[in-house]
Amino acid sequence: MAGGRMQLELSRVVQGRSRLGVLKGLGRTGQHSLEVPGCLLYTHFGTVPHLTQDTLHTLRNLPSVTQVTLSNIAEHQEVLEEFKDGFRKFAGLHDTVVYCSLHDPATLCPTGYTTNKTVSVWGSGGRIELTVAKFMALQKTVQPDWYQSMADGETWQNSTSRKRVRKSVDRTLAHLDECLLVHQKSQELDGVEVFGVVEGGDILEERVRSARETAKRPVAGFCLDGLQTASMDQRLRTQLITAVNKELPEDKPRLLQGVGRPDEVLACVEAGVDLFESFFPFQVTERGCALCFSFDISPDPERAGRAPPEVLELSEEKDAAGDTKQNGDLNHDDQTQMTSFEINLKDKRYQDDFRPLVEGCGCYCCKNHQRAYLHHLLVTNELLAGVLLMIHNTSHYHGFFSALREALAKDKLDLLKTRVLRAGAQQMEREEQDG
Amino acid sequence: LAARCSRVTLKSSPLTLRIVAECPVTKARVCDLILPHCTVNTPVFMPVGTQGTLKGITVDQLEDLGCQICLGNTYHLGMRPGPDLIEKANDLHGFMNWKRNLLTDSGGFQMVSLVELSEVTEEGVKFKSPYDGKEILLSPEKSISIQNSLGSDIMMQLDDVVSSTVTGPRVEEAMHRSVRWLDRCIAANKNPHKQNLFAIIQGGLNSKLRKACLDEMTKRDVPGFAIGGLSGGEEKDDFWRMVTLSTDHLPREKPRYLMGVGYAVDLVVCVALGCDMFDCVFPTRTARFGSALVPWGSLQVKQKQYAKDFQPIDPDCQCPTCKRHSRAYLHALFKSDTAAMHHVTIHNISYQLTLMRSVRQSIMEGRFPEFIQSFMKRMFPSRDQYPSWTVDALASVNITLQ
């Protein structure tokens, strides 16, 4: 296969599972790299939601890989074909690696439209059905640096039957083989990387089968699908990912789709995941909230000795006891619900709060604006709210990943977990009010 | 003694107008308007940031586009978040974090245009708050009080606003009342050394009433004058006549602000008629519908014909949007993300500000008449498509359109 130069260089593997390293050789000329664990830059049609170049570039250390999705792009196939020079150029994206996924991780698709030969995406004008032929035609037109092969991941509903799950594994493998066949024959895709997609719903045996079979194919890495936040609790997810990763080669990257909440990211990194999609900051922005959970594990004399009144734990064995809000309690189907990692700026209490969103955050929003102003923008439905929140949430989220890598490097993952999993914002709020 | 006096004068004047150039053919002038936060180069178009924000554009982006002054809206901000909060935030500049100049209007216009049941009396304008149904009175004193809290560099008097399509005794009543309200506003201004209060000339489309208003208001020592009551759906033939009548009788050494004017053609003509400052929601509002302003009119980016158009909105435009994106990309982006609106907003603001800069440059270089000719040529397909009012208005200032 005319593959690219993608190479995963691991510098550490902690406790046999969490991996730290760099994904190198990205892009057509192989000059880009991405640290892992890391996240991709989530976009709508090449644009980070709400942001233009000026606002986007107030952010430092953006991921070198930009994610675009066929759900945004498919309806524009004709235009791109006429343009001829690929999506990157069409979107005015300079000097970035373009990764093309099938679905937009922030939106759940309607189910029931997948067939043996097709999957569907939903554009602004409605449903678009993709055969492998059409899927590959799109890839040839988009000319990404890297894409996931066509997959049937429609197993995230709770009531998915075993038969259906098996079908999704079989179909996905068949699609992969067909995609690779076309890929190998296509000059336009010379140097482009393909990721295989591991399916299997919530059935362990199917997960293992899918992983084993996919690993036999000449792919550069693996997407783990059907494990979206809406679909299952973290305990099961960890179990399935751990089993899957056992079947996958150590030296190829694993990208987990549809999971972005900080507590889940931590757990999945511990299960051996390398890459995530960064749609979570967008979801937080859309509900008018700001991420503010702490990921600071540097020794802080001010905090030492102060026991947190509330400690959140991953919903491992615990049931929801008493009043303590657990992340595991959240309605899994409602991704629009606020998490404890954020503050709701529409709340009246921020009306005259003249502090930045997060003290010490160096983002454009925190350097220039205050909570009271954001509150006003949200109450008056002003467009600038989305811009400023997206900047901050993106910055905060990427900061979290940076801290995660540092924690792995310094063997402080447990400390980071404790920090992050505390009742995030509520904790900070209380401390700041008392302090 | 003389030195001490001039120092006092300087300190008490938050506005200084320096006339840099005057067109020998038309009534146009180029000025430097020195305001507390920075100098504003006129003729100037002021973008409107109604609720303390310019529709999706950050203050940095606005600064980078070269904007030196923009508008905030007393009615809206007075309602939400309210003057007390803004005072706590170090006034509107502090609240928005805008370091350059701000102009606030009085809230009078919104009273009439936005509020269903408003009642005007000598006291002020009574209306029902759209947020909690409470009855509120916006008096000259109240308007100035809010604007004092907002801390704008230029405040507008509360005027008795009457639609330009209204005729009869109401127009005269409103004109006289506006003069009385001007005096009340002047008296109510707590910060005459920091904030400039502009008068607003009324009188509708009646030259006698306009003239009377001009005679009265110019007796007051205000740092600037606005021409109000126009740009509201009246015939353009009446519109320009009132503009030029007003500039004929306004003092040369004070700025003239024509309210609510923002279409490119109107801007160019009214500069020729002697106006220095303009504001309008149109460029920023129309951007959000995908309408991009260009030297030959406007371009509806969301239309099918642009789906495969790989040029920028305007190949000659230097704005961030045109330097990076094509019509086709923006067309598609409108289906995916709000950023599409921001791209067009940036372009439209750039267009307006660049237009004014070009006008200014041409006046300084003594070629404003030529500029007008080529501007009109670019904007209209042929001479017989020139709106007759522009031909007449420009003729009145010695420009014969070719």
Short mmCIF file of C-alpha atoms in Angstrom, two decimals, chain B:
data_model
loop_
_atom_site.label_atom_id
_atom_site.label_comp_id
_atom_site.label_asym_id
_atom_site.label_seq_id
_atom_site.Cartn_x
_atom_site.Cartn_y
_atom_site.Cartn_z
CA LEU B 1 -2.95 84.97 33.13
CA ALA B 2 -3.36 84.14 29.44
CA ALA B 3 -1.38 80.92 29.85
CA ARG B 4 -3.52 79.82 32.78
CA CYS B 5 -6.68 80.49 30.78
CA SER B 6 -5.62 78.42 27.81
CA ARG B 7 -4.65 75.57 30.10
CA VAL B 8 -8.09 75.71 31.66
CA THR B 9 -9.69 75.78 28.22
CA LEU B 10 -7.72 72.77 27.11
CA LYS B 11 -8.60 70.82 30.21
CA SER B 12 -12.29 71.56 29.88
CA SER B 13 -12.52 70.53 26.26
CA PRO B 14 -12.82 66.83 25.66
CA LEU B 15 -13.14 67.56 21.94
CA THR B 16 -10.89 69.47 19.59
CA LEU B 17 -11.52 69.66 15.88
CA ARG B 18 -8.63 70.34 13.54
CA ILE B 19 -9.56 70.99 9.95
CA VAL B 20 -6.87 69.33 7.87
CA ALA B 21 -8.18 69.98 4.38
CA GLU B 22 -11.19 71.41 2.62
CA CYS B 23 -12.35 70.47 -0.83
CA PRO B 24 -12.30 73.59 -3.03
CA VAL B 25 -15.16 72.25 -5.16
CA THR B 26 -17.62 70.62 -2.75
CA LYS B 27 -18.37 71.22 0.92
CA ALA B 28 -16.26 68.26 1.99
CA ARG B 29 -13.60 68.53 4.64
CA VAL B 30 -11.03 66.36 6.29
CA CYS B 31 -10.61 66.76 10.01
CA ASP B 32 -8.85 65.29 12.96
CA LEU B 33 -11.28 64.94 15.80
CA ILE B 34 -9.33 64.77 19.03
CA LEU B 35 -11.32 62.90 21.64
CA PRO B 36 -10.39 61.59 25.08
CA HIS B 37 -9.44 58.08 23.96
CA CYS B 38 -7.71 58.82 20.66
CA THR B 39 -7.88 60.95 17.56
CA VAL B 40 -10.58 60.15 15.03
CA ASN B 41 -9.85 60.88 11.39
CA THR B 42 -12.89 62.22 9.54
CA PRO B 43 -14.85 61.69 7.41
CA VAL B 44 -15.55 58.66 9.54
CA PHE B 45 -18.00 55.79 9.49
CA MET B 46 -18.81 54.51 12.97
CA PRO B 47 -19.84 50.86 13.26
CA VAL B 48 -22.68 50.15 15.64
CA GLY B 49 -22.11 47.86 18.60
CA THR B 50 -25.56 48.11 20.07
CA GLN B 51 -25.24 45.98 23.18
CA GLY B 52 -21.63 46.62 24.01
CA THR B 53 -20.33 44.28 21.36
CA LEU B 54 -19.88 44.43 17.66
CA LYS B 55 -21.74 41.28 16.58
CA GLY B 56 -19.18 38.53 16.86
CA ILE B 57 -16.13 40.72 16.35
CA THR B 58 -13.62 41.09 19.16
CA VAL B 59 -12.31 44.50 20.16
CA ASP B 60 -8.89 43.47 18.87
CA GLN B 61 -10.31 42.67 15.47
CA LEU B 62 -12.11 45.99 15.44
CA GLU B 63 -8.93 47.81 16.35
CA ASP B 64 -6.99 45.96 13.67
CA LEU B 65 -9.51 47.12 11.09
CA GLY B 66 -8.60 50.68 12.05
CA CYS B 67 -11.81 51.58 13.82
CA GLN B 68 -11.31 54.62 16.05
CA ILE B 69 -14.86 55.10 17.29
CA CYS B 70 -17.94 52.96 17.50
CA LEU B 71 -21.44 53.20 18.91
CA GLY B 72 -23.15 51.81 21.95
CA ASN B 73 -26.82 52.03 22.57
CA THR B 74 -28.23 53.76 25.63
CA TYR B 75 -31.65 52.16 25.46
CA HIS B 76 -30.35 48.60 25.22
CA LEU B 77 -27.49 48.96 27.66
CA GLY B 78 -29.66 50.95 30.01
CA MET B 79 -31.96 47.93 30.16
CA ARG B 80 -29.31 45.25 30.20
CA PRO B 81 -27.00 45.20 32.05
CA GLY B 82 -28.00 48.63 33.34
CA PRO B 83 -25.96 51.72 34.17
CA ASP B 84 -25.06 50.72 37.71
CA LEU B 85 -23.32 47.55 36.64
CA ILE B 86 -21.48 49.31 33.84
CA GLU B 87 -20.28 51.94 36.27
CA LYS B 88 -18.92 49.17 38.47
CA ALA B 89 -17.13 47.79 35.44
CA ASN B 90 -15.28 51.08 34.83
CA ASP B 91 -17.81 52.34 32.34
CA LEU B 92 -18.62 50.94 28.94
CA HIS B 93 -15.00 51.10 27.81
CA GLY B 94 -14.05 48.93 30.75
CA PHE B 95 -17.01 46.61 30.33
CA MET B 96 -16.33 45.87 26.66
CA ASN B 97 -12.61 46.47 26.96
CA TRP B 98 -12.65 48.93 24.08
CA LYS B 99 -9.76 51.33 24.40
CA ARG B 100 -10.76 53.82 21.73
CA ASN B 101 -13.74 56.12 21.49
CA LEU B 102 -17.37 55.42 22.11
CA LEU B 103 -20.42 57.36 21.06
CA THR B 104 -23.75 56.63 22.68
CA ASP B 105 -27.06 57.70 21.32
CA SER B 106 -29.74 58.86 23.71
CA GLY B 107 -32.21 56.02 23.44
CA GLY B 108 -34.75 58.30 21.82
CA PHE B 109 -34.78 56.58 18.49
CA GLN B 110 -35.36 53.13 20.00
CA MET B 111 -38.26 54.56 21.93
CA VAL B 112 -40.02 55.25 18.71
CA SER B 113 -38.77 52.44 16.57
CA LEU B 114 -38.73 49.54 18.98
CA VAL B 115 -41.30 50.21 21.60
CA GLU B 116 -44.93 49.59 20.77
CA LEU B 117 -46.66 51.73 23.30
CA SER B 118 -44.54 54.73 24.02
CA GLU B 119 -45.96 58.05 24.98
CA VAL B 120 -44.11 61.33 24.58
CA THR B 121 -44.76 64.19 26.97
CA GLU B 122 -42.77 67.22 27.94
CA GLU B 123 -41.33 65.16 30.76
CA GLY B 124 -39.87 62.53 28.52
CA VAL B 125 -40.78 59.31 26.81
CA LYS B 126 -42.89 56.85 28.78
CA PHE B 127 -42.74 53.24 27.75
CA LYS B 128 -43.12 49.68 28.98
CA SER B 129 -39.98 47.68 29.48
CA PRO B 130 -39.98 44.70 27.11
CA TYR B 131 -38.24 42.61 29.78
CA ASP B 132 -40.40 43.04 32.83
CA GLY B 133 -43.35 45.12 31.68
CA LYS B 134 -42.57 47.91 34.10
CA GLU B 135 -43.32 51.44 33.05
CA ILE B 136 -40.22 53.53 32.51
CA LEU B 137 -39.74 57.18 31.83
CA LEU B 138 -36.82 58.18 29.67
CA SER B 139 -36.34 61.86 30.34
CA PRO B 140 -33.47 64.05 29.15
CA GLU B 141 -32.04 63.82 32.66
CA LYS B 142 -32.37 60.06 32.78
CA SER B 143 -30.81 59.61 29.36
CA ILE B 144 -27.84 61.77 30.28
CA SER B 145 -27.51 60.02 33.61
CA ILE B 146 -27.25 56.65 31.87
CA GLN B 147 -24.81 58.03 29.35
CA ASN B 148 -22.73 59.53 32.14
CA SER B 149 -22.54 56.05 33.65
CA LEU B 150 -21.65 54.57 30.30
CA GLY B 151 -18.83 57.09 30.08
CA SER B 152 -18.97 57.56 26.34
CA ASP B 153 -16.73 60.13 24.70
CA ILE B 154 -19.65 61.56 22.78
CA MET B 155 -23.19 61.55 24.14
CA MET B 156 -26.29 62.47 22.20
CA GLN B 157 -29.03 64.66 23.57
CA LEU B 158 -32.41 63.12 24.05
CA ASP B 159 -34.46 64.45 21.17
CA ASP B 160 -38.14 64.21 20.45
CA VAL B 161 -37.90 61.83 17.53
CA VAL B 162 -40.55 61.93 14.90
CA SER B 163 -40.53 59.79 11.79
CA SER B 164 -39.43 61.67 8.70
CA THR B 165 -42.62 60.64 6.95
CA VAL B 166 -44.75 62.47 9.48
CA THR B 167 -46.02 65.94 8.57
CA GLY B 168 -48.03 68.58 10.32
CA PRO B 169 -47.86 70.29 13.72
CA ARG B 170 -46.25 67.28 15.42
CA VAL B 171 -43.03 68.01 13.58
CA GLU B 172 -42.89 71.55 14.85
CA GLU B 173 -43.79 70.49 18.36
CA ALA B 174 -40.98 67.92 18.30
CA MET B 175 -38.50 70.45 17.04
CA HIS B 176 -39.20 72.94 19.78
CA ARG B 177 -39.26 70.27 22.40
CA SER B 178 -35.90 68.97 21.21
CA VAL B 179 -34.45 72.43 21.82
CA ARG B 180 -35.85 72.48 25.33
CA TRP B 181 -34.60 68.95 25.93
CA LEU B 182 -31.16 69.97 24.68
CA ASP B 183 -30.98 72.57 27.42
CA ARG B 184 -32.07 70.03 30.00
CA CYS B 185 -29.44 67.60 28.74
CA ILE B 186 -26.71 70.21 28.93
CA ALA B 187 -27.72 71.01 32.49
CA ALA B 188 -27.81 67.33 33.45
CA ASN B 189 -24.36 66.44 32.14
CA LYS B 190 -22.22 65.55 35.15
CA ASN B 191 -19.02 65.20 33.13
CA PRO B 192 -18.70 68.10 30.72
CA HIS B 193 -14.93 67.85 30.94
CA LYS B 194 -14.79 64.24 29.92
CA GLN B 195 -17.86 63.63 27.86
CA ASN B 196 -19.03 65.63 24.87
CA LEU B 197 -22.71 66.31 24.43
CA PHE B 198 -23.91 66.73 20.85
CA ALA B 199 -27.11 68.50 19.88
CA ILE B 200 -29.41 66.94 17.29
CA ILE B 201 -30.95 69.20 14.69
CA GLN B 202 -34.57 68.28 14.01
CA GLY B 203 -37.34 69.88 11.95
CA GLY B 204 -38.29 67.01 9.68
CA LEU B 205 -38.36 67.79 5.99
CA ASN B 206 -39.52 71.35 6.51
CA SER B 207 -36.77 73.86 5.70
CA LYS B 208 -38.30 76.59 7.82
CA LEU B 209 -38.45 74.34 10.85
CA ARG B 210 -34.95 73.04 10.21
CA LYS B 211 -33.62 76.54 9.91
CA ALA B 212 -35.36 77.58 13.08
CA CYS B 213 -33.89 74.60 14.88
CA LEU B 214 -30.45 75.37 13.53
CA ASP B 215 -30.71 78.98 14.63
CA GLU B 216 -31.71 77.97 18.14
CA MET B 217 -29.38 75.05 18.71
CA THR B 218 -26.29 76.77 17.35
CA LYS B 219 -26.78 79.35 20.07
CA ARG B 220 -25.89 76.63 22.58
CA ASP B 221 -22.26 75.97 23.22
CA VAL B 222 -22.09 72.29 22.43
CA PRO B 223 -18.97 70.64 21.03
CA GLY B 224 -20.78 69.12 18.04
CA PHE B 225 -24.01 68.80 16.11
CA ALA B 226 -25.87 65.90 14.68
CA ILE B 227 -28.34 66.07 11.87
CA GLY B 228 -31.27 63.98 12.98
CA GLY B 229 -34.73 63.04 11.89
CA LEU B 230 -33.56 61.84 8.50
CA SER B 231 -32.64 58.47 7.05
CA GLY B 232 -36.00 57.06 7.98
CA GLY B 233 -37.73 56.25 4.73
CA GLU B 234 -38.23 59.73 3.38
CA GLU B 235 -37.70 60.60 -0.27
CA LYS B 236 -34.05 61.01 -1.07
CA ASP B 237 -34.85 64.26 -2.84
CA ASP B 238 -35.99 65.72 0.46
CA PHE B 239 -33.27 64.01 2.40
CA TRP B 240 -30.29 65.60 0.69
CA ARG B 241 -31.84 69.04 0.72
CA MET B 242 -32.21 68.90 4.49
CA VAL B 243 -28.65 67.64 4.87
CA THR B 244 -27.15 70.46 2.84
CA LEU B 245 -29.36 73.05 4.48
CA SER B 246 -28.10 71.85 7.83
CA THR B 247 -24.44 71.90 6.93
CA ASP B 248 -24.89 75.36 5.45
CA HIS B 249 -25.90 76.65 8.85
CA LEU B 250 -23.76 74.61 11.18
CA PRO B 251 -20.50 76.12 12.42
CA ARG B 252 -17.50 75.19 10.35
CA GLU B 253 -15.29 74.49 13.31
CA LYS B 254 -17.54 71.87 14.91
CA PRO B 255 -18.09 68.31 13.71
CA ARG B 256 -21.28 67.42 11.80
CA TYR B 257 -22.68 63.97 12.49
CA LEU B 258 -25.32 62.64 10.09
CA MET B 259 -27.18 59.97 11.99
CA GLY B 260 -28.27 56.67 10.50
CA VAL B 261 -26.52 57.04 7.18
CA GLY B 262 -24.45 54.13 5.96
CA TYR B 263 -25.00 53.11 2.36
CA ALA B 264 -21.84 53.78 0.37
CA VAL B 265 -23.47 56.15 -2.10
CA ASP B 266 -25.13 58.12 0.69
CA LEU B 267 -21.82 58.40 2.53
CA VAL B 268 -19.93 59.76 -0.44
CA VAL B 269 -22.62 62.26 -1.37
CA CYS B 270 -23.12 63.47 2.18
CA VAL B 271 -19.39 63.95 2.65
CA ALA B 272 -19.58 66.20 -0.39
CA LEU B 273 -22.44 68.02 1.33
CA GLY B 274 -20.25 68.73 4.34
CA CYS B 275 -20.82 65.91 6.86
CA ASP B 276 -17.99 64.46 8.94
CA MET B 277 -19.41 61.54 10.90
CA PHE B 278 -21.81 58.73 10.07
CA ASP B 279 -23.28 55.64 11.69
CA CYS B 280 -25.51 52.83 10.50
CA VAL B 281 -26.40 49.27 11.48
CA PHE B 282 -26.76 48.26 7.86
CA PRO B 283 -23.24 46.99 7.07
CA THR B 284 -23.05 44.79 10.14
CA ARG B 285 -26.65 43.67 10.01
CA THR B 286 -26.60 42.77 6.33
CA ALA B 287 -23.39 40.79 6.81
CA ARG B 288 -25.18 38.30 9.00
CA PHE B 289 -27.48 37.53 6.09
CA GLY B 290 -24.52 36.85 3.88
CA SER B 291 -24.63 40.16 2.08
CA ALA B 292 -21.12 41.45 1.36
CA LEU B 293 -20.57 45.10 0.43
CA VAL B 294 -18.41 45.70 -2.61
CA PRO B 295 -17.50 48.70 -4.78
CA TRP B 296 -20.10 47.64 -7.34
CA GLY B 297 -22.91 47.18 -4.85
CA SER B 298 -23.38 44.01 -2.88
CA LEU B 299 -22.85 40.33 -3.28
CA GLN B 300 -25.19 37.78 -1.73
CA VAL B 301 -22.72 35.08 -0.81
CA LYS B 302 -25.46 32.60 0.08
CA GLN B 303 -26.80 32.58 -3.45
CA LYS B 304 -26.27 29.49 -5.58
CA GLN B 305 -24.19 31.33 -8.14
CA TYR B 306 -21.34 31.66 -5.67
CA ALA B 307 -21.16 28.00 -4.72
CA LYS B 308 -18.37 27.43 -7.21
CA ASP B 309 -16.92 30.91 -7.31
CA PHE B 310 -13.35 30.57 -6.13
CA GLN B 311 -12.47 34.23 -6.02
CA PRO B 312 -12.56 36.23 -2.80
CA ILE B 313 -15.53 38.53 -2.20
CA ASP B 314 -13.50 41.41 -3.64
CA PRO B 315 -10.16 40.54 -5.25
CA ASP B 316 -8.92 44.06 -4.45
CA CYS B 317 -9.93 43.99 -0.81
CA GLN B 318 -7.19 43.63 1.81
CA CYS B 319 -9.37 42.52 4.70
CA PRO B 320 -8.58 39.25 6.55
CA THR B 321 -11.58 37.55 4.96
CA CYS B 322 -10.67 38.36 1.37
CA LYS B 323 -7.03 37.57 1.92
CA ARG B 324 -7.81 34.00 2.87
CA HIS B 325 -11.26 32.87 1.78
CA SER B 326 -13.24 32.46 -1.38
CA ARG B 327 -16.90 33.16 -2.07
CA ALA B 328 -17.35 29.42 -2.52
CA TYR B 329 -15.92 28.60 0.88
CA LEU B 330 -18.03 31.24 2.62
CA HIS B 331 -21.09 30.08 0.71
CA ALA B 332 -20.55 26.56 2.00
CA LEU B 333 -19.57 27.69 5.50
CA PHE B 334 -22.90 29.45 5.95
CA LYS B 335 -24.38 25.97 6.10
CA SER B 336 -22.02 24.79 8.81
CA ASP B 337 -20.97 27.49 11.21
CA THR B 338 -21.65 31.00 12.54
CA ALA B 339 -18.10 32.00 11.69
CA ALA B 340 -19.36 32.61 8.15
CA MET B 341 -21.24 35.63 9.46
CA HIS B 342 -18.15 36.90 11.24
CA HIS B 343 -16.10 36.68 8.05
CA VAL B 344 -18.61 38.82 6.18
CA THR B 345 -19.00 41.24 9.08
CA ILE B 346 -15.26 41.81 9.11
CA HIS B 347 -15.30 42.35 5.37
CA ASN B 348 -18.18 44.83 5.53
CA ILE B 349 -16.64 46.89 8.30
CA SER B 350 -13.40 46.90 6.38
CA TYR B 351 -15.23 48.02 3.28
CA GLN B 352 -16.89 50.94 5.05
CA LEU B 353 -13.73 52.08 6.84
CA THR B 354 -11.62 51.72 3.72
CA LEU B 355 -14.16 53.71 1.73
CA MET B 356 -13.95 56.55 4.23
CA ARG B 357 -10.16 56.41 4.22
CA SER B 358 -10.14 56.65 0.44
CA VAL B 359 -12.54 59.56 0.53
CA ARG B 360 -10.35 61.29 3.09
CA GLN B 361 -7.21 60.68 1.09
CA SER B 362 -8.77 62.02 -2.08
CA ILE B 363 -9.90 65.21 -0.34
CA MET B 364 -6.46 65.76 1.12
CA GLU B 365 -4.92 65.28 -2.29
CA GLY B 366 -7.36 67.66 -3.92
CA ARG B 367 -8.98 65.01 -6.12
CA PHE B 368 -12.28 64.38 -4.38
CA PRO B 369 -14.32 65.36 -7.48
CA GLU B 370 -12.44 62.76 -9.53
CA PHE B 371 -12.92 60.22 -6.77
CA ILE B 372 -16.66 60.79 -6.86
CA GLN B 373 -16.76 60.26 -10.62
CA SER B 374 -14.93 56.95 -10.53
CA PHE B 375 -16.82 55.83 -7.42
CA MET B 376 -20.17 56.34 -9.13
CA LYS B 377 -18.93 54.71 -12.32
CA ARG B 378 -17.91 51.62 -10.41
CA MET B 379 -21.12 51.47 -8.41
CA PHE B 380 -23.62 51.81 -11.27
CA PRO B 381 -23.69 49.99 -14.61
CA SER B 382 -24.29 53.20 -16.55
CA ARG B 383 -24.81 56.95 -16.22
CA ASP B 384 -28.57 56.70 -16.66
CA GLN B 385 -28.70 54.39 -13.66
CA TYR B 386 -27.34 57.08 -11.35
CA PRO B 387 -30.13 57.92 -8.88
CA SER B 388 -31.42 61.37 -9.77
CA TRP B 389 -31.05 62.60 -6.21
CA THR B 390 -27.31 61.94 -6.31
CA VAL B 391 -27.03 63.88 -9.56
CA ASP B 392 -28.94 66.80 -8.04
CA ALA B 393 -27.17 66.72 -4.70
CA LEU B 394 -23.75 66.63 -6.25
CA ALA B 395 -24.67 69.31 -8.75
CA SER B 396 -25.53 71.52 -5.80
CA VAL B 397 -21.90 71.30 -4.74
CA ASN B 398 -20.49 71.84 -8.21
CA ILE B 399 -20.08 68.26 -9.30
CA THR B 400 -21.54 67.37 -12.67
CA LEU B 401 -21.70 63.61 -12.82
CA GLN B 402 -20.33 62.26 -16.06
#
